Amino acid sequence: MSRLAKKAIKIPEGIIAKHEGDFWIFKGPKGDLKKNFSSYVNIEEGADGIQISLKKNTPKEAYAILGTTAALFKNCVEGVKNGYAKKLEIEGVGYKVQMDGPNLILSLGFSHPIKIAAPDGISFKAEKNTIMVSGADRERVGEIAAKIRSQKPPEPYKGKGIHYFGEVIRRKAGKKAVASA
């Protein structure tokens, strides 16, 4: 059994987590989430918090889902309480980012600017060469940040492109440096 799932998940004050049909609804100051969890898992409200356990007669493979469900549940609670954010940096001569209402416009050296629309629950903030992607759903924040990064991933010779804040880009030696060594 998962160590994460053994402990009850405490719901902080101001956060509402309720079960409706097949979904769990989370409401808090940073937004609302609606999540569907695995049918192998039992999620029950108790006196000390939310308890997650496996249902009877589940296949052996379902044990792996138990810890994942506990982590996803905690992420939902944390997301509606504090929110999640990913910071991206743009490096390169002439590369820039602009805001067009809630959407991003990226100029990355292509013949056309790239427009990225902000999905529901996700907000963008752009300053100079940084982009901040924030929202309540950790999965969607990471997905949108990865989509932005994929428009121009960092290249290993000069490091130009879009990368996560603090990401280390392994640099390669160019032709001249290799030839003289």
Short mmCIF file of C-alpha atoms in Angstrom, two decimals:
data_model
loop_
_atom_site.label_atom_id
_atom_site.label_comp_id
_atom_site.label_asym_id
_atom_site.label_seq_id
_atom_site.Cartn_x
_atom_site.Cartn_y
_atom_site.Cartn_z
CA MET A 1 0.00 0.00 0.00
CA SER A 2 1.20 3.50 -0.78
CA ARG A 3 2.66 5.59 2.03
CA LEU A 4 0.93 8.66 0.58
CA ALA A 5 -2.47 6.99 0.70
CA LYS A 6 -2.08 5.71 4.28
CA LYS A 7 -2.26 9.24 5.68
CA ALA A 8 -5.52 11.16 5.60
CA ILE A 9 -5.53 14.27 3.41
CA LYS A 10 -6.52 17.32 5.41
CA ILE A 11 -8.68 19.92 3.68
CA PRO A 12 -7.67 23.45 4.77
CA GLU A 13 -10.19 26.09 5.76
CA GLY A 14 -11.71 27.96 2.83
CA ILE A 15 -11.33 24.95 0.50
CA ILE A 16 -14.37 22.91 -0.52
CA ALA A 17 -13.89 19.35 -1.80
CA LYS A 18 -17.10 17.47 -2.55
CA HIS A 19 -18.13 14.40 -4.53
CA GLU A 20 -20.71 14.80 -7.30
CA GLY A 21 -21.43 11.80 -9.53
CA ASP A 22 -18.15 10.47 -10.94
CA PHE A 23 -16.28 13.72 -10.27
CA TRP A 24 -14.72 15.52 -7.33
CA ILE A 25 -15.26 19.28 -7.27
CA PHE A 26 -12.62 21.50 -5.61
CA LYS A 27 -13.28 25.17 -4.89
CA GLY A 28 -10.92 27.70 -3.39
CA PRO A 29 -9.55 31.24 -3.71
CA LYS A 30 -7.36 30.43 -6.77
CA GLY A 31 -10.09 28.76 -8.83
CA ASP A 32 -12.26 25.69 -9.28
CA LEU A 33 -11.27 22.21 -10.43
CA LYS A 34 -13.27 19.18 -11.51
CA LYS A 35 -11.40 15.84 -11.50
CA ASN A 36 -12.35 12.24 -12.20
CA PHE A 37 -10.33 9.59 -10.35
CA SER A 38 -9.84 5.88 -11.06
CA SER A 39 -12.76 3.49 -10.52
CA TYR A 40 -10.46 1.12 -8.54
CA VAL A 41 -10.02 3.69 -5.78
CA ASN A 42 -12.36 4.50 -2.88
CA ILE A 43 -12.25 8.15 -1.72
CA GLU A 44 -14.15 8.76 1.50
CA GLU A 45 -14.58 11.73 3.80
CA GLY A 46 -13.70 11.01 7.40
CA ALA A 47 -13.35 12.92 10.66
CA ASP A 48 -9.61 13.49 10.19
CA GLY A 49 -9.77 14.26 6.45
CA ILE A 50 -10.08 12.45 3.12
CA GLN A 51 -9.06 8.77 3.20
CA ILE A 52 -8.04 7.00 -0.03
CA SER A 53 -8.10 3.20 -0.29
CA LEU A 54 -8.49 0.44 -2.86
CA LYS A 55 -11.86 -1.17 -3.49
CA LYS A 56 -12.31 -4.87 -2.79
CA ASN A 57 -11.34 -7.42 -5.47
CA THR A 58 -9.19 -5.07 -7.54
CA PRO A 59 -6.50 -6.38 -9.89
CA LYS A 60 -2.90 -6.34 -8.72
CA GLU A 61 -2.03 -3.54 -11.16
CA ALA A 62 -4.42 -1.20 -9.33
CA TYR A 63 -2.00 -0.87 -6.38
CA ALA A 64 0.08 1.53 -8.49
CA ILE A 65 -2.94 3.80 -8.94
CA LEU A 66 -3.41 4.27 -5.19
CA GLY A 67 -0.37 6.52 -4.62
CA THR A 68 -0.99 8.39 -7.86
CA THR A 69 -4.57 9.14 -6.85
CA ALA A 70 -3.42 10.44 -3.45
CA ALA A 71 -0.85 12.72 -5.12
CA LEU A 72 -3.40 14.01 -7.65
CA PHE A 73 -5.91 14.71 -4.88
CA LYS A 74 -3.29 16.66 -2.90
CA ASN A 75 -2.34 18.59 -6.05
CA CYS A 76 -5.98 19.63 -6.55
CA VAL A 77 -6.28 20.85 -2.96
CA GLU A 78 -2.97 22.73 -3.19
CA GLY A 79 -3.90 24.19 -6.58
CA VAL A 80 -7.17 25.76 -5.49
CA LYS A 81 -5.50 27.03 -2.31
CA ASN A 82 -2.21 28.51 -3.62
CA GLY A 83 -2.13 27.84 -7.37
CA TYR A 84 0.79 26.67 -9.51
CA ALA A 85 3.16 28.62 -11.76
CA LYS A 86 5.88 27.87 -14.29
CA LYS A 87 8.40 30.48 -15.35
CA LEU A 88 9.98 30.39 -18.82
CA GLU A 89 12.85 32.47 -20.20
CA ILE A 90 13.50 33.49 -23.79
CA GLU A 91 17.10 33.83 -24.98
CA GLY A 92 18.21 34.99 -28.40
CA VAL A 93 18.75 38.15 -30.40
CA GLY A 94 15.41 39.49 -31.63
CA TYR A 95 13.34 36.94 -29.69
CA LYS A 96 10.56 38.61 -27.73
CA VAL A 97 7.17 38.06 -26.16
CA GLN A 98 4.14 40.35 -26.04
CA MET A 99 0.71 40.18 -24.48
CA ASP A 100 -2.40 40.54 -26.65
CA GLY A 101 -5.16 40.67 -24.06
CA PRO A 102 -5.01 37.29 -22.30
CA ASN A 103 -3.01 35.69 -25.16
CA LEU A 104 0.73 35.51 -25.88
CA ILE A 105 2.44 36.57 -29.09
CA LEU A 106 5.91 35.10 -29.54
CA SER A 107 8.45 36.48 -32.03
CA LEU A 108 11.04 33.71 -32.34
CA GLY A 109 12.83 34.39 -35.60
CA PHE A 110 10.22 32.77 -37.82
CA SER A 111 8.59 34.60 -40.72
CA HIS A 112 5.41 34.96 -38.65
CA PRO A 113 4.59 35.59 -34.99
CA ILE A 114 3.21 32.67 -32.98
CA LYS A 115 -0.03 33.31 -31.08
CA ILE A 116 -0.84 31.14 -28.07
CA ALA A 117 -4.36 31.46 -26.68
CA ALA A 118 -4.88 31.27 -22.92
CA PRO A 119 -7.14 28.30 -22.06
CA ASP A 120 -9.76 28.53 -19.30
CA GLY A 121 -8.17 28.66 -15.86
CA ILE A 122 -4.69 29.56 -17.16
CA SER A 123 -3.21 33.05 -17.15
CA PHE A 124 -0.06 34.44 -18.74
CA LYS A 125 2.20 37.24 -17.60
CA ALA A 126 5.05 38.49 -19.82
CA GLU A 127 7.87 40.86 -18.86
CA LYS A 128 10.92 41.49 -21.06
CA ASN A 129 12.22 37.98 -21.75
CA THR A 130 10.22 35.98 -19.17
CA ILE A 131 6.83 34.29 -19.35
CA MET A 132 4.85 33.26 -16.27
CA VAL A 133 2.18 30.58 -16.77
CA SER A 134 -0.12 30.21 -13.75
CA GLY A 135 -3.35 28.47 -12.78
CA ALA A 136 -5.00 26.11 -10.30
CA ASP A 137 -4.52 22.84 -12.24
CA ARG A 138 -0.91 21.63 -12.03
CA GLU A 139 -1.28 19.32 -15.02
CA ARG A 140 -2.61 22.03 -17.35
CA VAL A 141 -0.03 24.62 -16.22
CA GLY A 142 2.77 22.18 -17.03
CA GLU A 143 1.15 21.19 -20.33
CA ILE A 144 0.81 24.81 -21.53
CA ALA A 145 4.35 25.66 -20.39
CA ALA A 146 5.67 22.65 -22.34
CA LYS A 147 3.66 23.75 -25.40
CA ILE A 148 5.23 27.22 -25.24
CA ARG A 149 8.73 25.73 -24.80
CA SER A 150 8.20 23.40 -27.78
CA GLN A 151 7.76 26.39 -30.11
CA LYS A 152 11.54 27.01 -29.95
CA PRO A 153 13.42 24.58 -27.65
CA PRO A 154 16.90 25.70 -26.55
CA GLU A 155 19.64 24.66 -28.93
CA PRO A 156 22.91 23.31 -27.47
CA TYR A 157 25.44 25.54 -29.30
CA LYS A 158 24.40 29.07 -28.33
CA GLY A 159 21.54 28.32 -25.93
CA LYS A 160 19.00 30.30 -27.97
CA GLY A 161 15.34 29.44 -27.52
CA ILE A 162 12.77 29.08 -24.75
CA HIS A 163 13.68 27.25 -21.56
CA TYR A 164 12.35 26.86 -18.02
CA PHE A 165 13.72 29.26 -15.41
CA GLY A 166 16.79 27.64 -13.85
CA GLU A 167 17.00 24.86 -16.48
CA VAL A 168 20.58 23.91 -17.25
CA ILE A 169 21.28 23.61 -20.97
CA ARG A 170 24.25 21.38 -21.77
CA ARG A 171 26.39 23.25 -24.24
CA LYS A 172 28.34 21.60 -27.06
CA ALA A 173 31.59 22.81 -28.51
CA GLY A 174 31.31 24.22 -32.01
CA LYS A 175 33.31 23.15 -35.09
CA LYS A 176 36.14 25.64 -34.52
CA ALA A 177 36.64 24.64 -30.89
CA VAL A 178 36.71 20.94 -31.75
CA ALA A 179 39.04 21.36 -34.75
CA SER A 180 41.71 23.28 -32.81
CA ALA A 181 41.81 20.85 -29.88
#
